[in-house]
Amino acid sequence: MGRRSKSVRREPNFDVGVPNRELRADSRDRLAGTDNDERRVTKGARKRTRAANPAPEKPQPRTAEKKGRRRSVFGRMVYWSAVLALWGVIAGIALVAWVGAHLPAIQSLEVPKRPPSIQIAGTDGRILAVRGDSGVSAKVKDLPRYVAQAFIAIEDRRFHSHFGVDPIGIARAAIANLLRRGVSQGGSTLTQQLAKNLFLTQDRTFTRKLQELVLALWLERKFTKDEILELYLNRVYFGAGAYGVEAAAQRYFGKHARDMNLQEAAMLAGLVRSPSRLAPTRNPNGAERRAQVVISAMADAGFISDKAAKVAIAQPAHALKQKTTGSINYVADWIMDVLDDMVGRVEDDIVVETSIDPALQLLAEQALSEELAMRGGKFGVEQGAIVAMSPDGAIRAMIGGRDYSESQFNRAVAAKRQPGSAFKPFVYLTALERGLTPETVREDKPIVIKGWRPENYTREYYGPVTLTQALAMSLNTVAVRLALEFGPTAVMRTAHRLGIASKLEPNASLALGTSEVSVLEMASAFATFANNGMAIAPHVVESVRGKDGKVRYQRRPQSLGQVIEPRYVAMMNVMMQETLLTGTGRKADLAGRPAAGKTGTSQDFRDGWFVGYTAQLVTAVWLGNDDSSPTKKMTGGGLPSEIWARFMKNAHRNVPVASLPGVHGGIALPYPGSQTQSYGQGAPIPPGSIEKPVPPGSIPGRATPASATRNDGMDSWLLDRLLGRR
């Protein structure tokens, strides 16, 4: 066994007590490939060392830090803006697609042809009014350059550069509206306005606006700018029933559009925003101010020089003075309401031939408007209506209000008002048909019906009076007694038989006209007294023909039968003739021409009526206020009777004098129960009958007013004279 060599034994030395000595393996004691681990360990040790012995750090510059933060915020803003923009584009595309899906297929869209022209002619063949399209259009190439420029300057200055929708104009209008906190500007282009006029309604909804945008894009793609402008000028509304620049030029200036000057073109361009409010026939000052704005806009756009603008502003355009209040438009509107029932849907140009006599229409219009202008304020009355017709029901004149431009409501047809004592002839006819006569006596004395006390205006009672006297003096108590004697239902049926179509309440007060009726109904019912008792159907349309002359409707005479026996017609004509000669309607006397009628005044003087007739013409006049407010004690025997007389006197010029049915030369035919064979001037007067007419000027003072529960204003002096007390 060999001898082992001795080796020196080495013990580990931990150097206890030696500071800052680390116990760690040397790199030579590690396996190969562990350099990275060493570096990590070394790095960790350095971190621990720095944590134990922190050294002062070198300060970083703050400017760089702020720049970094700003860069970060700006980046986020750009990012989210891009995201929002992308979603906005997607939402916009989806919205346009949705709107497009709710429109007719674009490829099937066509510009609708213009509305048909409906010309309304009078008895002389002259065109009185036009509805629908005027049938005339203007070519842009034939118009002065400033006509189109006026519309572009005020409505769409970028018309020739945008694609149907003007984003710049929309943004500008939005900013202006936001600054003014209201809608002061609009962003619609001419193309958008045309799209609305051609295809859409006037509703102000978001959906309709989107549809307008889509259709504007389609129009721009399909038509040239000049074609769009021409369509616009010929379809836009200018007020006063004028569609298109040609119709407006003729309506307001009495000339063709090609002959307008700069000022007139500017005035028409200014009407587009608010045609009803700014129509020069209604608001000349407003139309002139708006035209000045248009002229300034044209100068600002470079279409005209500043010098030309100053000259145009200094010499403004003026619309033609209107010779009438446009009353024929009441007739035209009524015809449009009934036309479909005659010819169906109107798709082509037609001419409607009517029974309207232009001369009588003008006379009625002047009588109403001029008398109201002169004395309407005195009596506290603002409105009125007139219907004049031949005894066979052909309407010769119709006035639905004092001024059509101020109110298009037709009071002659659509308004229902209390007729007051004008309803009493139906009561007396009911009594005559049941055996009474004009000389039948009834007691005029107080009466009480379930607490209701109808009384005469003077609060006087005259005891026994004949029916003729009671009707002429409009004594309320006698009318109520007759209604109770034969029953309110019988009176109601009589009125309906004669042509009253409105609902009537069959009570005692019906005798005093407390149920509401129209002016047209009253004229129609009284026509039966003028035509010897024949029922009539009021009418205004005689025929309808196309422009090619083909007749599409022709009214045929029709007999509706006898609704009053001739003998009762004669009695009623004698009784109502006395109303004009010595009764409440003395102001309606036609001085030698046989006429008859009845006054009417409703409760609290709210309505004044006179309905009367000759052998050739029946006319009803109503005056009152639209809100049914009381007038200043206006009675039917006052202003309504005077308007009726003025119209009827002028209407009967050069018309032969004719007797009323059953009355010849002022003498009535005999009827059962009469005490003599004749009545009237120059004939014997039976005992107790009416005396001869009081000579003009012999009645002192004016007639006393009345209400529906009082009589129509017979002064006591005349009452005593009629009753033989003086």
XYZ file of C-alpha atoms in Angstrom:
726
model
C 0.000 0.000 0.000
C 1.528 3.174 -1.066
C 1.960 6.077 1.004
C -0.669 8.804 0.529
C 0.603 12.281 -0.050
C -0.500 14.753 2.357
C -2.594 17.690 1.202
C -3.291 20.862 2.949
C -6.812 21.076 4.283
C -8.553 24.361 3.606
C -11.409 25.467 5.782
C -13.939 28.121 4.688
C -13.328 31.493 6.080
C -16.495 33.558 6.603
C -14.560 36.552 7.731
C -16.832 37.126 10.630
C -16.894 40.731 11.618
C -15.673 41.992 8.278
C -18.147 44.533 6.989
C -19.560 44.670 3.443
C -18.378 41.192 2.479
C -20.762 39.220 0.319
C -21.091 35.506 0.289
C -21.435 34.695 -3.341
C -20.171 32.270 -5.923
C -17.437 33.313 -8.212
C -18.070 33.196 -11.877
C -15.435 30.504 -12.126
C -17.514 28.306 -9.835
C -20.546 28.472 -12.137
C -21.481 26.219 -15.006
C -20.876 27.479 -18.468
C -23.592 29.609 -20.074
C -24.726 31.266 -16.868
C -23.424 34.719 -17.602
C -26.912 36.111 -18.047
C -27.995 34.809 -14.728
C -24.977 36.442 -13.198
C -25.862 39.690 -14.790
C -29.409 39.455 -13.489
C -28.214 38.659 -10.018
C -25.685 41.431 -10.176
C -28.311 43.858 -11.378
C -30.644 42.829 -8.568
C -27.885 43.283 -6.084
C -27.193 46.732 -7.381
C -30.854 47.621 -6.998
C -30.826 46.388 -3.430
C -27.718 48.346 -2.814
C -29.207 51.503 -4.225
C -32.298 50.952 -2.131
C -30.192 50.604 0.958
C -27.976 53.526 0.064
C -29.975 55.859 -2.136
C -27.901 58.264 -4.115
C -29.226 61.574 -5.363
C -30.840 61.175 -8.798
C -30.137 63.473 -11.666
C -33.220 65.749 -12.241
C -35.158 65.178 -15.527
C -36.247 68.262 -17.550
C -39.986 69.094 -16.955
C -40.517 70.527 -20.423
C -40.028 67.172 -22.045
C -42.467 65.581 -19.606
C -45.161 68.160 -20.437
C -44.571 67.685 -24.140
C -45.072 63.996 -23.713
C -48.304 64.476 -21.873
C -49.594 66.916 -24.503
C -48.611 64.536 -27.222
C -50.515 61.814 -25.451
C -53.727 63.907 -25.005
C -53.600 65.131 -28.599
C -53.160 61.627 -29.829
C -56.147 60.409 -27.919
C -58.237 63.288 -29.288
C -57.232 62.486 -32.841
C -57.983 58.844 -32.302
C -61.438 59.326 -30.818
C -62.300 61.998 -33.338
C -61.481 59.589 -36.101
C -63.577 56.911 -34.418
C -66.532 59.240 -33.989
C -66.216 60.503 -37.553
C -66.203 56.971 -38.840
C -69.310 56.083 -36.864
C -70.949 59.316 -37.999
C -70.324 58.409 -41.628
C -71.711 54.938 -41.035
C -74.789 56.345 -39.278
C -75.314 58.882 -42.059
C -75.118 56.213 -44.746
C -77.534 54.040 -42.804
C -79.943 56.965 -42.354
C -79.859 57.873 -46.033
C -80.427 54.220 -46.904
C -83.409 54.095 -44.547
C -84.896 57.259 -46.036
C -84.301 55.963 -49.530
C -86.044 52.718 -48.652
C -89.151 54.685 -47.675
C -89.232 56.651 -50.947
C -90.558 55.337 -54.243
C -87.869 53.753 -56.360
C -85.765 56.583 -57.741
C -85.826 55.076 -61.215
C -89.632 55.218 -61.151
C -89.818 58.828 -60.019
C -91.005 61.362 -62.541
C -91.625 65.037 -62.184
C -95.409 65.251 -61.815
C -97.163 67.158 -64.516
C -98.555 70.483 -63.486
C -101.952 70.500 -61.731
C -104.907 70.877 -64.105
C -106.194 74.333 -64.851
C -109.799 74.829 -63.684
C -111.240 77.988 -65.199
C -114.487 79.302 -63.728
C -116.634 81.327 -66.121
C -119.661 83.541 -65.576
C -122.882 83.749 -67.518
C -121.198 86.018 -70.075
C -118.437 83.482 -70.739
C -115.762 85.616 -69.107
C -113.272 83.777 -66.872
C -113.913 84.889 -63.299
C -111.354 82.777 -61.430
C -108.769 80.049 -61.980
C -107.980 77.176 -59.652
C -105.108 74.728 -59.870
C -102.366 75.743 -62.287
C -102.942 78.813 -64.395
C -102.086 76.827 -67.488
C -99.331 79.265 -68.476
C -95.612 78.866 -67.869
C -92.478 80.859 -68.515
C -89.241 79.811 -70.200
C -86.079 80.910 -68.434
C -84.504 81.841 -71.759
C -87.384 84.260 -72.444
C -87.124 86.044 -69.098
C -84.863 89.001 -68.362
C -81.649 87.833 -66.713
C -82.421 89.646 -63.470
C -85.575 87.582 -62.864
C -83.644 84.383 -62.185
C -80.861 86.343 -60.473
C -83.314 87.810 -57.978
C -84.376 84.353 -56.810
C -80.819 83.020 -56.709
C -79.558 86.031 -54.761
C -82.118 85.781 -51.984
C -82.793 82.048 -51.869
C -79.677 80.165 -53.015
C -76.606 82.189 -53.951
C -74.487 79.070 -54.510
C -77.110 77.495 -56.803
C -74.735 77.008 -59.737
C -71.936 75.470 -57.648
C -73.578 73.011 -55.239
C -74.858 69.505 -55.991
C -78.416 70.007 -54.746
C -77.487 70.287 -51.082
C -75.292 73.128 -49.875
C -73.267 72.136 -46.765
C -71.773 75.626 -46.545
C -75.212 77.203 -46.653
C -76.522 74.774 -44.048
C -73.578 75.513 -41.731
C -73.959 79.260 -42.215
C -77.693 79.090 -41.475
C -77.088 76.912 -38.406
C -74.557 79.377 -37.004
C -76.817 82.350 -37.687
C -79.779 80.623 -36.051
C -77.652 79.637 -33.075
C -76.383 83.184 -32.579
C -79.893 84.604 -32.848
C -81.401 81.793 -30.775
C -84.098 81.141 -33.320
C -84.727 80.294 -36.937
C -83.596 83.398 -38.810
C -82.127 81.700 -41.867
C -82.844 78.573 -43.848
C -80.337 76.314 -45.511
C -82.605 74.876 -48.202
C -81.413 75.224 -51.763
C -83.681 75.981 -54.697
C -83.401 72.314 -55.625
C -84.564 71.256 -52.163
C -87.483 73.678 -52.347
C -88.431 72.265 -55.730
C -88.244 68.710 -54.351
C -90.588 69.712 -51.560
C -93.040 71.400 -53.926
C -93.073 68.504 -56.376
C -93.077 65.428 -54.169
C -93.540 66.180 -50.487
C -95.930 67.719 -48.007
C -95.290 70.938 -46.108
C -94.835 69.103 -42.798
C -91.846 70.273 -40.770
C -90.493 66.893 -39.679
C -86.988 65.443 -39.612
C -87.986 62.564 -41.869
C -89.508 64.905 -44.446
C -86.323 66.992 -44.418
C -84.193 63.929 -45.086
C -86.484 62.897 -47.929
C -86.087 66.381 -49.330
C -82.289 66.004 -49.314
C -82.407 62.656 -51.122
C -84.821 63.954 -53.760
C -82.720 67.081 -54.275
C -79.714 64.899 -55.088
C -81.861 62.954 -57.552
C -83.111 66.123 -59.245
C -79.579 67.446 -59.668
C -78.527 64.201 -61.285
C -81.521 64.061 -63.651
C -81.831 67.710 -64.747
C -79.586 70.591 -65.694
C -79.408 73.711 -63.556
C -81.485 75.697 -66.053
C -84.147 72.984 -66.119
C -84.293 72.932 -62.327
C -84.573 76.712 -62.223
C -87.362 76.705 -64.807
C -89.306 74.032 -62.936
C -88.914 76.026 -59.737
C -90.087 79.322 -61.207
C -93.185 77.700 -62.705
C -94.225 75.719 -59.613
C -93.512 78.015 -56.653
C -96.470 79.704 -54.893
C -96.640 83.506 -54.811
C -99.833 84.038 -52.813
C -103.291 85.204 -53.895
C -103.838 81.909 -55.704
C -100.921 82.508 -58.111
C -98.645 79.540 -58.877
C -95.650 80.241 -61.049
C -93.879 83.450 -62.005
C -96.092 84.059 -65.052
C -99.340 83.853 -63.087
C -97.876 86.023 -60.321
C -96.738 88.702 -62.773
C -100.202 88.879 -64.272
C -101.899 88.750 -60.869
C -99.890 91.520 -59.217
C -98.646 93.691 -62.099
C -101.011 92.953 -64.965
C -98.197 91.977 -67.333
C -96.265 88.966 -68.587
C -93.251 87.797 -66.619
C -90.984 88.617 -69.568
C -92.058 92.270 -69.291
C -91.282 92.745 -65.580
C -88.698 95.280 -64.505
C -86.008 94.723 -61.878
C -88.124 96.038 -59.000
C -91.058 93.797 -59.861
C -88.833 90.739 -60.186
C -87.325 91.509 -56.774
C -90.761 91.827 -55.216
C -91.832 88.426 -56.534
C -88.588 86.827 -55.341
C -89.225 88.267 -51.900
C -92.662 86.653 -51.669
C -91.381 83.080 -51.717
C -90.503 82.980 -48.020
C -93.987 84.009 -46.853
C -96.386 84.492 -49.791
C -99.569 84.884 -47.732
C -98.089 87.398 -45.308
C -96.106 89.424 -47.849
C -98.542 89.467 -50.781
C -98.432 93.074 -52.084
C -102.216 93.153 -52.406
C -102.475 92.510 -48.677
C -99.261 93.907 -47.200
C -97.753 96.412 -49.666
C -95.327 97.889 -47.128
C -94.027 94.483 -46.102
C -93.642 93.422 -49.733
C -91.732 96.602 -50.542
C -89.324 96.184 -47.611
C -88.683 92.586 -48.590
C -88.015 93.638 -52.202
C -85.371 96.061 -50.935
C -83.647 93.168 -49.169
C -83.644 91.206 -52.440
C -82.196 94.125 -54.399
C -79.427 94.558 -51.825
C -78.667 90.846 -52.036
C -78.426 91.079 -55.825
C -75.918 93.914 -55.527
C -73.946 92.023 -52.895
C -73.793 88.977 -55.190
C -72.541 91.113 -58.060
C -75.609 90.622 -60.222
C -76.333 94.354 -60.410
C -74.297 97.457 -59.672
C -74.685 99.497 -56.514
C -75.986 102.372 -58.632
C -78.680 100.185 -60.171
C -79.618 98.934 -56.705
C -80.052 102.476 -55.379
C -82.247 103.430 -58.334
C -84.392 100.320 -57.903
C -84.844 100.895 -54.172
C -85.782 104.541 -54.789
C -88.449 103.508 -57.329
C -90.208 100.485 -55.781
C -92.720 98.315 -57.592
C -96.424 98.655 -56.842
C -99.061 95.983 -57.277
C -102.192 96.794 -59.229
C -104.903 98.309 -57.093
C -107.573 95.730 -56.508
C -110.929 96.828 -57.844
C -112.797 94.247 -55.820
C -112.447 92.375 -52.542
C -112.039 89.118 -54.440
C -115.512 87.853 -53.553
C -115.638 85.586 -56.614
C -113.091 83.420 -54.830
C -115.788 82.394 -52.345
C -117.723 81.019 -55.293
C -114.626 79.365 -56.755
C -113.822 77.635 -53.460
C -117.385 76.359 -53.164
C -117.274 75.032 -56.722
C -114.043 73.166 -55.983
C -115.778 71.510 -53.027
C -118.608 70.115 -55.173
C -116.779 69.514 -58.442
C -115.613 65.982 -57.620
C -119.214 64.866 -57.148
C -120.013 66.030 -60.682
C -117.051 64.921 -62.790
C -114.876 62.842 -60.480
C -111.169 63.482 -60.148
C -110.003 66.302 -62.389
C -106.787 65.446 -64.221
C -107.016 67.636 -67.330
C -107.750 71.302 -67.940
C -111.452 72.140 -67.746
C -113.795 75.117 -67.928
C -116.643 75.339 -65.411
C -119.575 77.380 -66.712
C -121.563 78.846 -63.824
C -124.799 80.704 -63.176
C -122.884 83.651 -61.664
C -123.727 86.992 -63.230
C -120.492 89.043 -63.020
C -122.413 92.324 -62.913
C -124.599 91.187 -60.004
C -121.580 89.723 -58.210
C -119.862 93.085 -58.367
C -122.977 94.960 -57.241
C -123.440 92.669 -54.248
C -119.771 92.928 -53.333
C -119.835 96.716 -53.478
C -123.057 96.969 -51.494
C -121.671 94.862 -48.657
C -118.083 96.096 -48.497
C -118.856 99.785 -48.954
C -121.740 99.896 -46.484
C -119.700 98.037 -43.859
C -116.766 100.373 -44.468
C -118.978 103.414 -43.970
C -121.236 102.267 -41.130
C -119.980 98.951 -39.841
C -118.088 100.640 -37.024
C -121.141 102.604 -35.970
C -123.143 99.423 -35.537
C -120.288 97.312 -34.220
C -120.512 94.813 -37.058
C -117.522 93.446 -38.952
C -118.790 90.771 -41.304
C -121.578 89.979 -43.682
C -122.759 87.636 -46.395
C -125.100 87.818 -49.381
C -126.695 85.167 -51.562
C -128.726 86.163 -54.622
C -130.452 83.584 -56.805
C -133.130 83.342 -59.439
C -136.443 81.842 -58.260
C -135.446 78.499 -59.802
C -132.337 78.280 -57.589
C -129.589 79.424 -59.977
C -127.142 81.428 -57.868
C -126.392 84.793 -59.452
C -124.132 86.234 -56.764
C -122.517 84.961 -53.578
C -120.513 87.022 -51.100
C -118.978 85.000 -48.261
C -117.419 87.907 -46.347
C -116.383 91.518 -46.630
C -112.863 90.709 -47.955
C -111.621 87.352 -49.230
C -107.956 88.332 -48.820
C -108.527 88.791 -45.091
C -110.689 85.716 -44.507
C -111.473 82.822 -46.812
C -114.263 81.470 -44.598
C -117.476 81.396 -46.620
C -120.161 82.757 -44.304
C -122.824 82.385 -46.967
C -122.494 78.597 -47.038
C -120.563 77.370 -44.002
C -121.699 79.693 -41.208
C -124.793 78.812 -39.177
C -126.492 81.718 -37.396
C -129.810 82.393 -35.689
C -132.230 83.957 -38.204
C -134.405 85.613 -35.564
C -137.727 86.849 -36.886
C -136.717 86.039 -40.473
C -137.830 82.501 -39.553
C -141.411 83.589 -38.822
C -142.769 83.097 -42.390
C -142.482 79.344 -41.806
C -144.669 79.730 -38.729
C -147.292 81.738 -40.576
C -147.274 79.410 -43.586
C -147.889 76.507 -41.213
C -150.892 78.382 -39.814
C -152.288 79.271 -43.248
C -152.006 75.692 -44.452
C -154.084 74.627 -41.450
C -157.020 76.901 -42.163
C -156.085 80.395 -41.038
C -156.058 83.426 -43.363
C -154.191 86.740 -43.384
C -157.226 88.342 -41.685
C -157.401 85.769 -38.919
C -157.151 87.519 -35.579
C -154.946 86.433 -32.734
C -154.325 88.030 -29.363
C -151.149 89.959 -28.737
C -150.731 89.707 -24.974
C -148.145 88.394 -22.484
C -147.456 84.674 -22.484
C -145.438 82.475 -20.127
C -144.083 79.067 -21.193
C -142.321 77.176 -18.412
C -140.855 80.364 -17.041
C -139.973 81.796 -20.462
C -141.649 85.139 -21.213
C -141.276 86.158 -24.864
C -142.085 89.825 -25.244
C -142.324 92.480 -27.928
C -139.564 95.019 -28.240
C -141.617 97.916 -26.930
C -142.963 95.700 -24.139
C -146.377 96.882 -25.331
C -149.206 94.549 -26.263
C -151.876 95.473 -28.771
C -154.583 92.959 -28.147
C -156.413 91.508 -31.179
C -154.371 91.809 -34.390
C -154.619 90.115 -37.783
C -151.929 87.715 -38.903
C -150.845 90.223 -41.549
C -150.415 92.905 -38.904
C -148.591 90.548 -36.564
C -146.116 89.464 -39.266
C -145.540 92.999 -40.545
C -144.939 94.287 -37.006
C -142.988 91.134 -36.068
C -144.959 90.582 -32.875
C -143.263 87.777 -30.973
C -146.146 86.720 -28.788
C -148.389 85.991 -31.778
C -145.685 83.935 -33.519
C -145.133 81.869 -30.363
C -148.892 81.344 -29.890
C -149.198 80.098 -33.476
C -146.273 77.704 -33.016
C -147.873 76.297 -29.871
C -151.277 76.145 -31.542
C -150.096 73.925 -34.385
C -147.021 72.454 -32.764
C -143.300 73.309 -33.122
C -142.808 70.019 -34.969
C -145.214 71.164 -37.691
C -143.263 74.413 -38.043
C -140.012 72.472 -38.248
C -141.410 70.247 -41.006
C -142.593 73.267 -42.973
C -139.120 74.807 -42.866
C -137.494 71.556 -43.947
C -139.989 71.158 -46.771
C -139.102 74.580 -48.129
C -135.353 73.911 -48.140
C -133.929 74.414 -44.646
C -131.487 71.521 -44.202
C -129.978 72.421 -40.808
C -131.100 70.694 -37.647
C -133.992 72.515 -35.996
C -135.095 72.172 -32.397
C -138.897 71.682 -32.248
C -139.598 73.895 -29.253
C -141.602 77.057 -28.707
C -138.608 79.359 -29.239
C -138.194 77.959 -32.768
C -140.890 80.443 -33.826
C -138.443 83.260 -33.011
C -135.598 81.772 -35.031
C -133.396 80.354 -32.288
C -132.168 77.379 -34.359
C -129.174 78.164 -36.551
C -129.302 78.150 -40.356
C -127.128 79.337 -43.251
C -127.655 82.291 -45.560
C -127.880 79.941 -48.538
C -130.632 77.930 -46.841
C -132.710 81.032 -46.110
C -132.445 82.284 -49.685
C -133.395 78.834 -51.000
C -136.427 78.548 -48.725
C -137.740 82.027 -49.610
C -137.331 81.211 -53.302
C -140.416 78.998 -53.044
C -142.500 82.114 -52.354
C -141.066 83.763 -55.481
C -141.635 80.784 -57.822
C -145.243 79.984 -56.863
C -144.404 77.205 -54.424
C -141.986 74.975 -56.343
C -139.136 73.257 -54.504
C -135.681 74.209 -55.734
C -132.130 72.921 -55.431
C -129.671 75.815 -55.252
C -126.954 75.396 -57.842
C -124.069 77.294 -59.375
C -122.502 74.874 -61.912
C -124.294 74.741 -65.252
C -121.788 72.683 -67.235
C -118.210 71.423 -67.282
C -116.244 70.936 -70.480
C -112.674 70.128 -71.379
C -110.400 72.417 -73.321
C -111.218 70.282 -76.332
C -114.884 71.258 -75.988
C -116.054 67.847 -74.807
C -118.872 68.195 -72.267
C -118.154 66.328 -69.051
C -121.196 67.561 -67.110
C -124.401 69.265 -68.092
C -127.029 70.301 -65.585
C -130.493 69.182 -66.557
C -133.567 71.098 -65.402
C -135.360 69.099 -62.763
C -138.734 69.432 -61.161
C -138.736 68.747 -57.442
C -142.464 69.223 -57.148
C -144.880 71.650 -55.583
C -144.195 72.251 -51.897
C -146.665 75.122 -51.335
C -150.088 75.412 -52.911
C -150.380 78.570 -55.047
C -153.193 80.028 -52.900
C -150.968 79.942 -49.813
C -148.117 81.438 -51.832
C -150.416 84.351 -52.707
C -151.369 84.845 -49.049
C -147.737 84.819 -47.905
C -146.702 87.218 -50.661
C -149.375 89.697 -49.637
C -148.402 89.441 -45.976
C -144.656 89.769 -46.574
C -145.176 92.557 -49.078
C -146.788 94.489 -46.262
C -143.574 94.112 -44.242
C -141.799 96.330 -46.800
C -144.671 98.757 -47.208
C -145.622 99.480 -43.601
C -143.739 97.035 -41.388
C -140.262 96.492 -40.028
C -138.730 96.301 -43.520
C -139.725 99.738 -44.743
C -136.092 100.563 -45.602
C -136.114 97.682 -48.059
C -139.005 99.098 -50.099
C -138.104 99.195 -53.806
C -140.305 102.177 -54.620
C -142.929 100.894 -57.009
C -141.492 97.456 -57.750
C -143.424 94.620 -56.065
C -141.223 92.965 -53.467
C -141.693 91.011 -50.254
C -139.500 89.810 -47.427
C -138.842 89.597 -43.721
C -136.439 91.187 -41.278
C -134.670 89.232 -38.575
C -132.703 90.103 -35.449
C -131.304 87.482 -33.105
C -130.978 87.653 -29.351
C -128.793 90.471 -27.964
C -128.493 91.934 -31.487
C -125.905 89.340 -32.534
C -127.312 88.871 -36.050
C -129.181 91.095 -38.460
C -131.042 89.671 -41.465
C -133.156 90.684 -44.373
C -134.418 88.011 -46.757
C -136.596 89.210 -49.597
C -137.505 88.746 -53.234
C -139.080 90.061 -56.381
C -140.513 87.948 -59.192
C -136.997 87.824 -60.744
C -134.511 87.631 -57.869
C -134.290 86.286 -54.303
C -131.659 87.757 -51.979
C -130.652 87.048 -48.392
C -128.415 89.432 -46.430
C -126.781 88.622 -43.087
C -124.639 90.886 -40.904
C -122.852 90.051 -37.670
C -119.517 89.176 -36.076
C -117.604 85.935 -36.441
C -117.294 85.506 -32.681
C -121.051 86.051 -32.207
C -120.411 89.116 -30.096
C -123.381 91.532 -29.857
C -123.546 94.435 -32.269
C -124.457 97.958 -31.246
C -128.196 97.332 -31.421
C -128.210 96.643 -35.145
C -131.544 95.251 -36.304
C -132.631 93.524 -39.477
C -134.783 96.540 -40.314
C -131.703 98.788 -40.322
C -128.410 98.182 -42.107
C -129.267 94.721 -43.541
C -132.451 96.112 -45.130
C -130.549 99.054 -46.562
C -127.849 96.836 -48.087
C -130.557 94.597 -49.551
C -132.384 97.590 -51.053
C -129.198 99.070 -52.524
C -128.290 95.813 -54.211
C -131.801 95.007 -55.450
C -132.418 98.483 -56.894
C -129.177 98.300 -58.895
C -129.794 94.685 -59.882
C -133.244 95.525 -61.323
C -132.196 98.407 -63.512
C -133.668 97.962 -66.971
C -135.560 94.894 -65.725
C -139.312 94.980 -66.443
C -141.566 95.295 -63.407
C -143.315 92.030 -62.600
C -145.878 91.067 -59.993
C -145.253 88.491 -57.330
C -146.912 85.092 -57.789
C -150.593 85.358 -56.972
C -150.461 89.156 -56.941
C -151.197 90.992 -60.187
C -150.603 94.704 -60.403
C -150.506 94.905 -56.640
C -153.744 92.921 -56.334
C -153.835 89.457 -54.805
C -155.975 86.717 -56.241
C -158.960 85.736 -54.102
C -158.521 82.974 -51.560
C -160.935 81.123 -49.324
C -162.075 83.151 -46.345
C -161.185 86.556 -47.717
C -163.679 89.334 -47.158
C -163.067 90.801 -50.595
C -161.767 89.593 -53.898
C -158.729 91.813 -53.994
C -155.971 93.328 -51.917
C -153.359 95.899 -52.685
C -153.065 99.462 -53.816
C -156.088 100.793 -55.621
C -158.309 97.968 -54.396
C -161.023 97.978 -51.717
C -159.679 97.422 -48.225
C -161.766 95.012 -46.145
C -162.658 95.952 -42.587
C -159.799 95.434 -40.187
C -157.235 95.027 -42.907
C -154.043 96.975 -43.436
C -154.377 100.597 -44.517
C -152.681 101.937 -47.584
C -148.900 102.348 -47.343
C -147.735 105.282 -45.300
C -146.288 107.938 -47.646
C -142.493 108.213 -47.530
C -141.287 110.698 -44.964
C -144.448 110.573 -42.877
C -142.938 108.250 -40.271
C -140.920 110.282 -37.783
C -137.587 108.890 -36.612
C -135.953 105.541 -37.255
C -137.304 102.098 -36.531
C -136.723 100.906 -33.004
C -134.266 97.982 -32.670
C -135.193 94.580 -31.332
C -133.890 91.157 -30.313
C -134.951 87.584 -30.875
C -137.281 87.722 -27.889
C -138.660 91.081 -28.976
C -140.074 92.369 -32.229
C -138.024 93.835 -35.046
C -138.566 97.449 -34.209
C -142.027 98.772 -35.055
C -142.408 102.183 -33.408
C -145.591 102.703 -31.389
C -146.795 105.560 -33.612
C -146.929 103.240 -36.623
C -148.417 100.414 -34.569
C -151.286 102.631 -33.487
C -151.779 103.794 -37.079
C -151.881 100.208 -38.374
C -154.331 99.231 -35.665
C -156.591 102.187 -36.447
C -155.929 104.018 -33.183
C -154.758 107.169 -34.941
